[in-house]
PDB file of C-alpha atoms and ligand atoms in Angstrom:
ATOM      1  CA  MET A 914     -68.315 -83.995  58.010  1.00  0.00           C
ATOM      2  CA  LYS A 915     -67.654 -80.784  59.907  1.00  0.00           C
ATOM      3  CA  LYS A 916     -69.348 -77.668  58.469  1.00  0.00           C
ATOM      4  CA  TYR A 917     -67.443 -74.421  58.045  1.00  0.00           C
ATOM      5  CA  ALA A 918     -68.698 -70.908  57.328  1.00  0.00           C
ATOM      6  CA  LYS A 919     -66.998 -68.286  55.164  1.00  0.00           C
ATOM      7  CA  GLY A 920     -64.532 -66.256  57.204  1.00  0.00           C
ATOM      8  CA  ASP A 921     -64.112 -68.866  59.946  1.00  0.00           C
ATOM      9  CA  ALA A 922     -60.591 -69.156  61.291  1.00  0.00           C
ATOM     10  CA  VAL A 923     -59.805 -72.839  61.640  1.00  0.00           C
ATOM     11  CA  ARG A 924     -56.851 -74.264  63.508  1.00  0.00           C
ATOM     12  CA  ILE A 925     -55.338 -77.223  61.680  1.00  0.00           C
ATOM     13  CA  HIS A 926     -53.144 -79.814  63.393  1.00  0.00           C
ATOM     14  CA  LEU A 927     -51.085 -82.105  61.239  1.00  0.00           C
ATOM     15  CA  THR A 928     -47.788 -83.952  61.127  1.00  0.00           C
ATOM     16  CA  LEU A 929     -45.416 -82.318  58.661  1.00  0.00           C
ATOM     17  CA  ASN A 930     -42.333 -84.366  57.824  1.00  0.00           C
ATOM     18  CA  GLY A 931     -42.618 -86.182  61.134  1.00  0.00           C
ATOM     19  CA  GLN A 932     -43.173 -83.089  63.288  1.00  0.00           C
ATOM     20  CA  GLU A 933     -46.418 -82.008  64.923  1.00  0.00           C
ATOM     21  CA  ARG A 934     -47.420 -78.653  63.465  1.00  0.00           C
ATOM     22  CA  SER A 935     -50.456 -76.427  63.634  1.00  0.00           C
ATOM     23  CA  GLY A 936     -51.633 -73.211  62.066  1.00  0.00           C
ATOM     24  CA  VAL A 937     -54.735 -71.172  61.398  1.00  0.00           C
ATOM     25  CA  CYS A 938     -56.401 -70.892  58.010  1.00  0.00           C
ATOM     26  CA  GLU A 939     -59.695 -70.017  56.362  1.00  0.00           C
ATOM     27  CA  PRO A 940     -61.824 -73.046  55.421  1.00  0.00           C
ATOM     28  CA  ARG A 941     -61.309 -72.291  51.709  1.00  0.00           C
ATOM     29  CA  MET A 942     -57.492 -72.222  51.919  1.00  0.00           C
ATOM     30  CA  LEU A 943     -55.696 -74.762  49.761  1.00  0.00           C
ATOM     31  CA  LEU A 944     -53.251 -77.146  51.382  1.00  0.00           C
ATOM     32  CA  SER A 945     -50.522 -75.891  49.026  1.00  0.00           C
ATOM     33  CA  ASP A 946     -51.001 -72.316  50.302  1.00  0.00           C
ATOM     34  CA  PHE A 947     -51.251 -73.462  53.906  1.00  0.00           C
ATOM     35  CA  LEU A 948     -47.975 -75.373  53.647  1.00  0.00           C
ATOM     36  CA  ARG A 949     -46.169 -72.448  52.061  1.00  0.00           C
ATOM     37  CA  ASP A 950     -47.723 -69.431  53.750  1.00  0.00           C
ATOM     38  CA  GLY A 951     -49.024 -70.944  56.986  1.00  0.00           C
ATOM     39  CA  LEU A 952     -46.207 -73.338  57.841  1.00  0.00           C
ATOM     40  CA  GLY A 953     -43.288 -71.917  55.838  1.00  0.00           C
ATOM     41  CA  ALA A 954     -42.743 -75.132  53.878  1.00  0.00           C
ATOM     42  CA  THR A 955     -41.942 -73.336  50.630  1.00  0.00           C
ATOM     43  CA  GLY A 956     -40.304 -76.362  49.004  1.00  0.00           C
ATOM     44  CA  THR A 957     -43.742 -77.251  47.663  1.00  0.00           C
ATOM     45  CA  HIS A 958     -44.272 -75.214  44.510  1.00  0.00           C
ATOM     46  CA  VAL A 959     -47.498 -74.007  42.981  1.00  0.00           C
ATOM     47  CA  GLY A 960     -47.871 -73.930  39.206  1.00  0.00           C
ATOM     48  CA  CYS A 961     -51.290 -74.275  37.615  1.00  0.00           C
ATOM     49  CA  GLU A 962     -53.353 -74.447  40.841  1.00  0.00           C
ATOM     50  CA  HIS A 963     -55.902 -76.705  39.195  1.00  0.00           C
ATOM     51  CA  GLY A 964     -54.422 -80.152  39.345  1.00  0.00           C
ATOM     52  CA  VAL A 965     -52.724 -80.346  35.959  1.00  0.00           C
ATOM     53  CA  CYS A 966     -48.997 -79.682  36.369  1.00  0.00           C
ATOM     54  CA  GLY A 967     -48.100 -81.739  39.468  1.00  0.00           C
ATOM     55  CA  ALA A 968     -45.682 -79.133  40.865  1.00  0.00           C
ATOM     56  CA  CYS A 969     -47.566 -79.042  44.180  1.00  0.00           C
ATOM     57  CA  THR A 970     -47.425 -82.807  44.806  1.00  0.00           C
ATOM     58  CA  VAL A 971     -46.920 -83.879  48.421  1.00  0.00           C
ATOM     59  CA  ARG A 972     -47.581 -87.178  50.160  1.00  0.00           C
ATOM     60  CA  ILE A 973     -50.689 -87.348  52.314  1.00  0.00           C
ATOM     61  CA  ASP A 974     -50.552 -90.370  54.612  1.00  0.00           C
ATOM     62  CA  GLY A 975     -47.885 -91.712  52.266  1.00  0.00           C
ATOM     63  CA  VAL A 976     -49.821 -91.245  49.012  1.00  0.00           C
ATOM     64  CA  ALA A 977     -48.721 -88.715  46.378  1.00  0.00           C
ATOM     65  CA  SER A 978     -51.469 -86.093  46.139  1.00  0.00           C
ATOM     66  CA  ARG A 979     -52.019 -82.686  44.564  1.00  0.00           C
ATOM     67  CA  SER A 980     -51.917 -80.167  47.411  1.00  0.00           C
ATOM     68  CA  CYS A 981     -53.640 -77.594  45.173  1.00  0.00           C
ATOM     69  CA  LEU A 982     -56.668 -79.890  44.939  1.00  0.00           C
ATOM     70  CA  THR A 983     -56.799 -80.438  48.697  1.00  0.00           C
ATOM     71  CA  LEU A 984     -58.157 -78.017  51.243  1.00  0.00           C
ATOM     72  CA  ALA A 985     -56.015 -77.386  54.280  1.00  0.00           C
ATOM     73  CA  VAL A 986     -58.935 -78.443  56.510  1.00  0.00           C
ATOM     74  CA  GLN A 987     -58.869 -81.871  54.836  1.00  0.00           C
ATOM     75  CA  ALA A 988     -55.320 -82.321  56.147  1.00  0.00           C
ATOM     76  CA  GLU A 989     -56.448 -82.157  59.777  1.00  0.00           C
ATOM     77  CA  GLY A 990     -54.803 -85.026  61.665  1.00  0.00           C
ATOM     78  CA  ARG A 991     -53.017 -86.345  58.573  1.00  0.00           C
ATOM     79  CA  CYS A 992     -49.324 -86.974  57.919  1.00  0.00           C
ATOM     80  CA  ILE A 993     -47.970 -84.711  55.193  1.00  0.00           C
ATOM     81  CA  ASP A 994     -44.564 -85.252  53.624  1.00  0.00           C
ATOM     82  CA  THR A 995     -42.965 -82.551  51.522  1.00  0.00           C
ATOM     83  CA  VAL A 996     -39.623 -82.295  49.774  1.00  0.00           C
ATOM     84  CA  GLU A 997     -38.105 -80.774  52.921  1.00  0.00           C
ATOM     85  CA  GLY A 998     -38.474 -84.184  54.601  1.00  0.00           C
ATOM     86  CA  LEU A 999     -37.378 -86.349  51.715  1.00  0.00           C
ATOM     87  CA  ASN A1000     -34.008 -87.043  53.318  1.00  0.00           C
ATOM     88  CA  GLY A1001     -35.715 -88.407  56.437  1.00  0.00           C
ATOM     89  CA  GLY A1002     -34.604 -85.448  58.539  1.00  0.00           C
ATOM     90  CA  GLY A1003     -30.904 -86.224  58.073  1.00  0.00           C
ATOM     91  CA  ASP A1004     -28.172 -83.825  57.016  1.00  0.00           C
ATOM     92  CA  GLY A1005     -27.525 -85.184  53.540  1.00  0.00           C
ATOM     93  CA  LEU A1006     -29.631 -85.831  50.485  1.00  0.00           C
ATOM     94  CA  SER A1007     -31.730 -88.947  49.980  1.00  0.00           C
ATOM     95  CA  ASP A1008     -30.654 -91.464  47.340  1.00  0.00           C
ATOM     96  CA  LEU A1009     -33.349 -90.110  44.995  1.00  0.00           C
ATOM     97  CA  GLN A1010     -32.138 -86.530  45.436  1.00  0.00           C
ATOM     98  CA  GLN A1011     -28.538 -87.584  44.856  1.00  0.00           C
ATOM     99  CA  ALA A1012     -29.546 -89.382  41.655  1.00  0.00           C
ATOM    100  CA  PHE A1013     -31.343 -86.231  40.456  1.00  0.00           C
ATOM    101  CA  ARG A1014     -28.196 -84.227  41.116  1.00  0.00           C
ATOM    102  CA  ARG A1015     -25.870 -86.742  39.426  1.00  0.00           C
ATOM    103  CA  ASN A1016     -28.049 -86.930  36.323  1.00  0.00           C
ATOM    104  CA  HIS A1017     -28.705 -83.195  35.973  1.00  0.00           C
ATOM    105  CA  ALA A1018     -32.399 -83.928  36.400  1.00  0.00           C
ATOM    106  CA  LEU A1019     -33.025 -80.727  38.365  1.00  0.00           C
ATOM    107  CA  GLN A1020     -32.975 -78.377  35.354  1.00  0.00           C
ATOM    108  CA  CYS A1021     -34.707 -75.132  36.455  1.00  0.00           C
ATOM    109  CA  GLY A1022     -35.989 -76.886  39.557  1.00  0.00           C
ATOM    110  CA  PHE A1023     -39.519 -75.533  39.552  1.00  0.00           C
ATOM    111  CA  CYS A1024     -41.325 -78.842  39.061  1.00  0.00           C
ATOM    112  CA  THR A1025     -38.662 -80.932  40.789  1.00  0.00           C
ATOM    113  CA  ALA A1026     -40.071 -81.089  44.312  1.00  0.00           C
ATOM    114  CA  GLY A1027     -43.429 -82.361  43.081  1.00  0.00           C
ATOM    115  CA  ILE A1028     -41.820 -84.876  40.770  1.00  0.00           C
ATOM    116  CA  MET A1029     -39.609 -86.211  43.535  1.00  0.00           C
ATOM    117  CA  MET A1030     -42.594 -86.645  45.866  1.00  0.00           C
ATOM    118  CA  SER A1031     -44.391 -88.684  43.190  1.00  0.00           C
ATOM    119  CA  CYS A1032     -41.235 -90.707  42.540  1.00  0.00           C
ATOM    120  CA  ALA A1033     -40.759 -91.379  46.261  1.00  0.00           C
ATOM    121  CA  ASP A1034     -44.297 -92.752  46.527  1.00  0.00           C
ATOM    122  CA  TYR A1035     -44.025 -94.669  43.245  1.00  0.00           C
ATOM    123  CA  LEU A1036     -40.736 -96.392  44.057  1.00  0.00           C
ATOM    124  CA  GLN A1037     -42.167 -97.551  47.389  1.00  0.00           C
ATOM    125  CA  ARG A1038     -45.070 -99.192  45.603  1.00  0.00           C
ATOM    126  CA  LYS A1039     -43.159-100.297  42.520  1.00  0.00           C
ATOM    127  CA  PRO A1040     -39.489-100.860  43.375  1.00  0.00           C
ATOM    128  CA  ASP A1041     -38.546-102.386  39.991  1.00  0.00           C
ATOM    129  CA  PRO A1042     -40.232-100.293  37.327  1.00  0.00           C
ATOM    130  CA  THR A1043     -39.470-100.378  33.619  1.00  0.00           C
ATOM    131  CA  GLU A1044     -38.467 -97.162  31.883  1.00  0.00           C
ATOM    132  CA  GLU A1045     -41.845 -97.122  30.159  1.00  0.00           C
ATOM    133  CA  GLU A1046     -43.628 -97.371  33.521  1.00  0.00           C
ATOM    134  CA  VAL A1047     -41.539 -94.504  34.900  1.00  0.00           C
ATOM    135  CA  ARG A1048     -42.463 -92.385  31.877  1.00  0.00           C
ATOM    136  CA  GLU A1049     -46.122 -93.253  32.430  1.00  0.00           C
ATOM    137  CA  MET A1050     -45.856 -92.186  36.092  1.00  0.00           C
ATOM    138  CA  LEU A1051     -44.111 -88.958  35.085  1.00  0.00           C
ATOM    139  CA  SER A1052     -46.891 -88.164  32.638  1.00  0.00           C
ATOM    140  CA  GLY A1053     -48.767 -86.730  35.612  1.00  0.00           C
ATOM    141  CA  HIS A1054     -46.174 -83.945  35.761  1.00  0.00           C
ATOM    142  CA  LEU A1055     -45.588 -81.104  33.354  1.00  0.00           C
ATOM    143  CA  CYS A1056     -41.985 -79.962  33.150  1.00  0.00           C
ATOM    144  CA  ARG A1057     -41.549 -76.744  31.191  1.00  0.00           C
ATOM    145  CA  CYS A1058     -37.835 -77.414  30.776  1.00  0.00           C
ATOM    146  CA  THR A1059     -38.957 -80.088  28.291  1.00  0.00           C
ATOM    147  CA  GLY A1060     -36.340 -82.718  29.025  1.00  0.00           C
ATOM    148  CA  TYR A1061     -37.722 -85.730  30.887  1.00  0.00           C
ATOM    149  CA  THR A1062     -34.771 -87.894  29.841  1.00  0.00           C
ATOM    150  CA  ASN A1063     -32.553 -87.049  32.799  1.00  0.00           C
ATOM    151  CA  ILE A1064     -35.446 -87.350  35.223  1.00  0.00           C
ATOM    152  CA  VAL A1065     -36.191 -90.856  33.932  1.00  0.00           C
ATOM    153  CA  LYS A1066     -32.493 -91.734  34.231  1.00  0.00           C
ATOM    154  CA  ALA A1067     -32.430 -90.537  37.852  1.00  0.00           C
ATOM    155  CA  VAL A1068     -35.477 -92.604  38.796  1.00  0.00           C
ATOM    156  CA  MET A1069     -34.155 -95.724  37.058  1.00  0.00           C
ATOM    157  CA  GLU A1070     -30.774 -95.279  38.726  1.00  0.00           C
ATOM    158  CA  THR A1071     -32.402 -94.954  42.164  1.00  0.00           C
ATOM    159  CA  ALA A1072     -34.378 -98.151  41.561  1.00  0.00           C
ATOM    160  CA  GLU A1073     -31.194 -99.909  40.434  1.00  0.00           C
ATOM    161  CA  GLU A1074     -29.250 -98.768  43.518  1.00  0.00           C
ATOM    162  CA  ARG A1075     -32.023 -99.890  45.832  1.00  0.00           C
ATOM    163  CA  ARG A1076     -32.180-103.263  44.082  1.00  0.00           C
ATOM    164  CA  ALA A1077     -28.420-103.696  44.557  1.00  0.00           C
ATOM    165  CA  ARG A1078     -28.734-102.793  48.249  1.00  0.00           C
ATOM    166  CA  ARG A1079     -31.603-105.276  48.696  1.00  0.00           C
ATOM    167  CA  GLU A1080     -29.586-108.036  47.044  1.00  0.00           C
ATOM    168  CA  GLN A1081     -26.563-107.207  49.185  1.00  0.00           C
ATOM    169  CA  SER A1082     -28.568-107.349  52.410  1.00  0.00           C
ATOM    170  CA  ASN A1083     -30.172-110.681  51.360  1.00  0.00           C
ATOM    171  CA  LYS A1084     -26.747-112.349  51.022  1.00  0.00           C
TER     172      LYS A1084
HETATM  173  S1  FES B 233     -50.140 -76.514  41.148  1.00  0.00           S
HETATM  174 FE1  FES B 233     -51.141 -78.310  41.731  1.00  0.00          FE
HETATM  175  S2  FES B 233     -51.198 -79.525  39.960  1.00  0.00           S
HETATM  176 FE2  FES B 233     -50.355 -77.623  39.284  1.00  0.00          FE
HETATM  177  S1  FES B 234     -37.203 -78.579  35.740  1.00  0.00           S
HETATM  178 FE1  FES B 234     -37.894 -76.711  34.935  1.00  0.00          FE
HETATM  179  S2  FES B 234     -40.036 -76.951  34.893  1.00  0.00           S
HETATM  180 FE2  FES B 234     -39.307 -78.883  35.331  1.00  0.00          FE
END
Protein backbone atom coordinates (compact mmCIF):
# COMPACT_ATOMS: atom_id res chain seq x y z
CA MET A 1 0.00 0.00 0.00
CA LYS A 2 1.21 3.49 -0.86
CA LYS A 3 2.64 5.48 2.07
CA TYR A 4 1.65 9.09 2.66
CA ALA A 5 3.19 11.72 4.92
CA LYS A 6 1.33 14.41 6.87
CA GLY A 7 0.83 17.51 4.74
CA ASP A 8 1.24 15.71 1.41
CA ALA A 9 -1.06 16.96 -1.32
CA VAL A 10 -2.44 13.94 -3.13
CA ARG A 11 -4.28 14.03 -6.42
CA ILE A 12 -7.18 11.59 -6.47
CA HIS A 13 -8.76 10.31 -9.68
CA LEU A 14 -12.12 8.63 -9.46
CA THR A 15 -15.35 8.14 -11.36
CA LEU A 16 -18.16 10.13 -9.76
CA ASN A 17 -21.63 9.26 -11.02
CA GLY A 18 -20.16 8.02 -14.28
CA GLN A 19 -17.85 10.99 -14.88
CA GLU A 20 -14.07 11.03 -14.54
CA ARG A 21 -13.16 13.50 -11.81
CA SER A 22 -10.02 14.44 -9.94
CA GLY A 23 -9.06 16.70 -7.09
CA VAL A 24 -6.33 17.31 -4.55
CA CYS A 25 -6.61 16.41 -0.88
CA GLU A 26 -4.51 15.72 2.19
CA PRO A 27 -3.98 12.01 2.93
CA ARG A 28 -6.11 12.30 6.09
CA MET A 29 -9.13 13.82 4.31
CA LEU A 30 -12.34 11.81 4.56
CA LEU A 31 -14.12 10.80 1.39
CA SER A 32 -17.26 12.58 2.62
CA ASP A 33 -15.34 15.88 2.89
CA PHE A 34 -13.58 15.31 -0.42
CA LEU A 35 -16.88 14.74 -2.21
CA ARG A 36 -18.46 17.83 -0.70
CA ASP A 37 -15.58 20.28 -0.51
CA GLY A 38 -13.23 18.93 -3.17
CA LEU A 39 -15.71 17.92 -5.86
CA GLY A 40 -18.79 19.98 -4.96
CA ALA A 41 -21.03 16.93 -4.56
CA THR A 42 -22.90 18.36 -1.57
CA GLY A 43 -25.82 15.93 -1.86
CA THR A 44 -23.88 13.63 0.45
CA HIS A 45 -24.54 14.80 4.00
CA VAL A 46 -22.36 14.46 7.05
CA GLY A 47 -23.95 13.80 10.43
CA CYS A 48 -22.02 11.96 13.12
CA GLU A 49 -18.72 11.55 11.22
CA HIS A 50 -18.01 8.28 12.97
CA GLY A 51 -20.01 5.70 11.11
CA VAL A 52 -23.17 5.61 13.20
CA CYS A 53 -25.88 7.66 11.47
CA GLY A 54 -25.55 6.61 7.81
CA ALA A 55 -26.20 10.11 6.43
CA CYS A 56 -22.93 10.02 4.46
CA THR A 57 -23.66 6.73 2.66
CA VAL A 58 -22.50 6.51 -0.95
CA ARG A 59 -21.89 3.52 -3.20
CA ILE A 60 -18.27 2.56 -3.75
CA ASP A 61 -17.96 0.21 -6.72
CA GLY A 62 -21.68 -0.40 -6.30
CA VAL A 63 -21.62 -1.21 -2.57
CA ALA A 64 -23.24 1.09 0.00
CA SER A 65 -20.45 2.44 2.21
CA ARG A 66 -19.96 5.10 4.86
CA SER A 67 -17.98 7.90 3.21
CA CYS A 68 -17.06 9.25 6.67
CA LEU A 69 -15.24 5.99 7.42
CA THR A 70 -13.36 6.04 4.12
CA LEU A 71 -10.35 8.16 3.31
CA ALA A 72 -10.42 10.01 0.03
CA VAL A 73 -7.14 8.32 -0.95
CA GLN A 74 -8.89 4.94 -0.65
CA ALA A 75 -11.26 6.05 -3.42
CA GLU A 76 -8.45 6.36 -5.96
CA GLY A 77 -9.55 4.65 -9.18
CA ARG A 78 -12.92 3.61 -7.74
CA CYS A 79 -16.46 4.30 -8.96
CA ILE A 80 -18.40 6.44 -6.51
CA ASP A 81 -22.14 6.96 -6.80
CA THR A 82 -23.87 9.69 -4.84
CA VAL A 83 -27.45 10.88 -4.70
CA GLU A 84 -26.73 13.34 -7.52
CA GLY A 85 -26.41 10.35 -9.88
CA LEU A 86 -29.31 8.31 -8.59
CA ASN A 87 -31.45 9.18 -11.61
CA GLY A 88 -28.79 7.80 -13.96
CA GLY A 89 -27.92 11.25 -15.26
CA GLY A 90 -31.40 11.84 -16.69
CA ASP A 91 -33.60 14.88 -16.19
CA GLY A 92 -36.23 13.32 -13.96
CA LEU A 93 -36.21 11.46 -10.69
CA SER A 94 -35.50 7.75 -10.36
CA ASP A 95 -38.35 5.43 -9.39
CA LEU A 96 -36.98 5.29 -5.82
CA GLN A 97 -36.87 9.09 -5.57
CA GLN A 98 -40.40 9.37 -6.95
CA ALA A 99 -41.64 6.84 -4.38
CA PHE A 100 -39.99 8.87 -1.60
CA ARG A 101 -41.76 11.97 -2.85
CA ARG A 102 -45.15 10.26 -3.22
CA ASN A 103 -44.98 8.79 0.28
CA HIS A 104 -43.70 11.91 2.05
CA ALA A 105 -40.61 9.94 3.02
CA LEU A 106 -38.31 12.95 2.65
CA GLN A 107 -39.30 14.64 5.93
CA CYS A 108 -36.51 17.14 6.77
CA GLY A 109 -34.31 15.55 4.13
CA PHE A 110 -31.07 15.48 6.07
CA CYS A 111 -30.64 11.70 6.20
CA THR A 112 -32.47 11.05 2.93
CA ALA A 113 -29.56 10.95 0.50
CA GLY A 114 -27.72 8.34 2.57
CA ILE A 115 -30.85 6.27 3.03
CA MET A 116 -31.59 6.31 -0.68
CA MET A 117 -28.05 5.18 -1.52
CA SER A 118 -28.43 2.22 0.86
CA CYS A 119 -31.86 1.43 -0.58
CA ALA A 120 -30.53 1.59 -4.15
CA ASP A 121 -27.81 -0.94 -3.30
CA TYR A 122 -30.18 -3.11 -1.25
CA LEU A 123 -32.90 -3.34 -3.89
CA GLN A 124 -30.31 -4.40 -6.47
CA ARG A 125 -29.23 -7.26 -4.25
CA LYS A 126 -32.65 -8.06 -2.81
CA PRO A 127 -35.38 -7.08 -5.27
CA ASP A 128 -38.25 -8.66 -3.30
CA PRO A 129 -37.70 -7.79 0.34
CA THR A 130 -40.23 -8.18 3.13
CA GLU A 131 -41.15 -5.14 5.20
CA GLU A 132 -39.23 -6.63 8.11
CA GLU A 133 -36.11 -6.99 5.94
CA VAL A 134 -36.43 -3.37 4.80
CA ARG A 135 -36.68 -2.25 8.43
CA GLU A 136 -33.59 -4.31 9.25
CA MET A 137 -31.69 -2.66 6.37
CA LEU A 138 -32.85 0.78 7.52
CA SER A 139 -31.60 0.09 11.02
CA GLY A 140 -28.19 1.18 9.76
CA HIS A 141 -29.57 4.71 9.42
CA LEU A 142 -30.57 7.15 12.12
CA CYS A 143 -33.37 9.49 11.12
CA ARG A 144 -33.94 12.29 13.63
CA CYS A 145 -37.38 12.99 12.18
CA THR A 146 -38.37 9.73 13.91
CA GLY A 147 -40.81 8.41 11.33
CA TYR A 148 -39.46 5.44 9.38
CA THR A 149 -42.96 4.38 8.32
CA ASN A 150 -43.08 6.45 5.14
CA ILE A 151 -39.53 5.49 4.22
CA VAL A 152 -40.44 1.80 4.51
CA LYS A 153 -43.55 2.41 2.41
CA ALA A 154 -41.47 4.11 -0.30
CA VAL A 155 -38.99 1.24 -0.47
CA MET A 156 -41.73 -1.40 -0.56
CA GLU A 157 -43.56 0.52 -3.27
CA THR A 158 -40.39 0.76 -5.38
CA ALA A 159 -39.85 -2.99 -5.05
CA GLU A 160 -43.49 -3.60 -6.01
CA GLU A 161 -43.24 -1.34 -9.09
CA ARG A 162 -40.05 -3.03 -10.22
CA ARG A 163 -41.64 -6.45 -9.75
CA ALA A 164 -44.61 -5.38 -11.89
CA ARG A 165 -42.26 -4.08 -14.60
CA ARG A 166 -40.27 -7.35 -14.55
CA GLU A 167 -43.45 -9.39 -14.89
CA GLN A 168 -44.66 -7.17 -17.72
CA SER A 169 -41.40 -7.53 -19.65
CA ASN A 170 -41.43 -11.34 -19.14
CA LYS A 171 -44.84 -11.65 -20.84
S1 LIG B 1 -21.73 10.90 8.93
FE1 LIG B 1 -21.05 8.98 8.29
S2 LIG B 1 -22.20 7.56 9.42
FE2 LIG B 1 -22.77 9.51 10.24
S1 LIG C 1 -35.66 12.94 7.34
FE1 LIG C 1 -35.04 14.27 8.91
S2 LIG C 1 -33.35 13.25 9.78
FE2 LIG C 1 -34.21 11.82 8.48
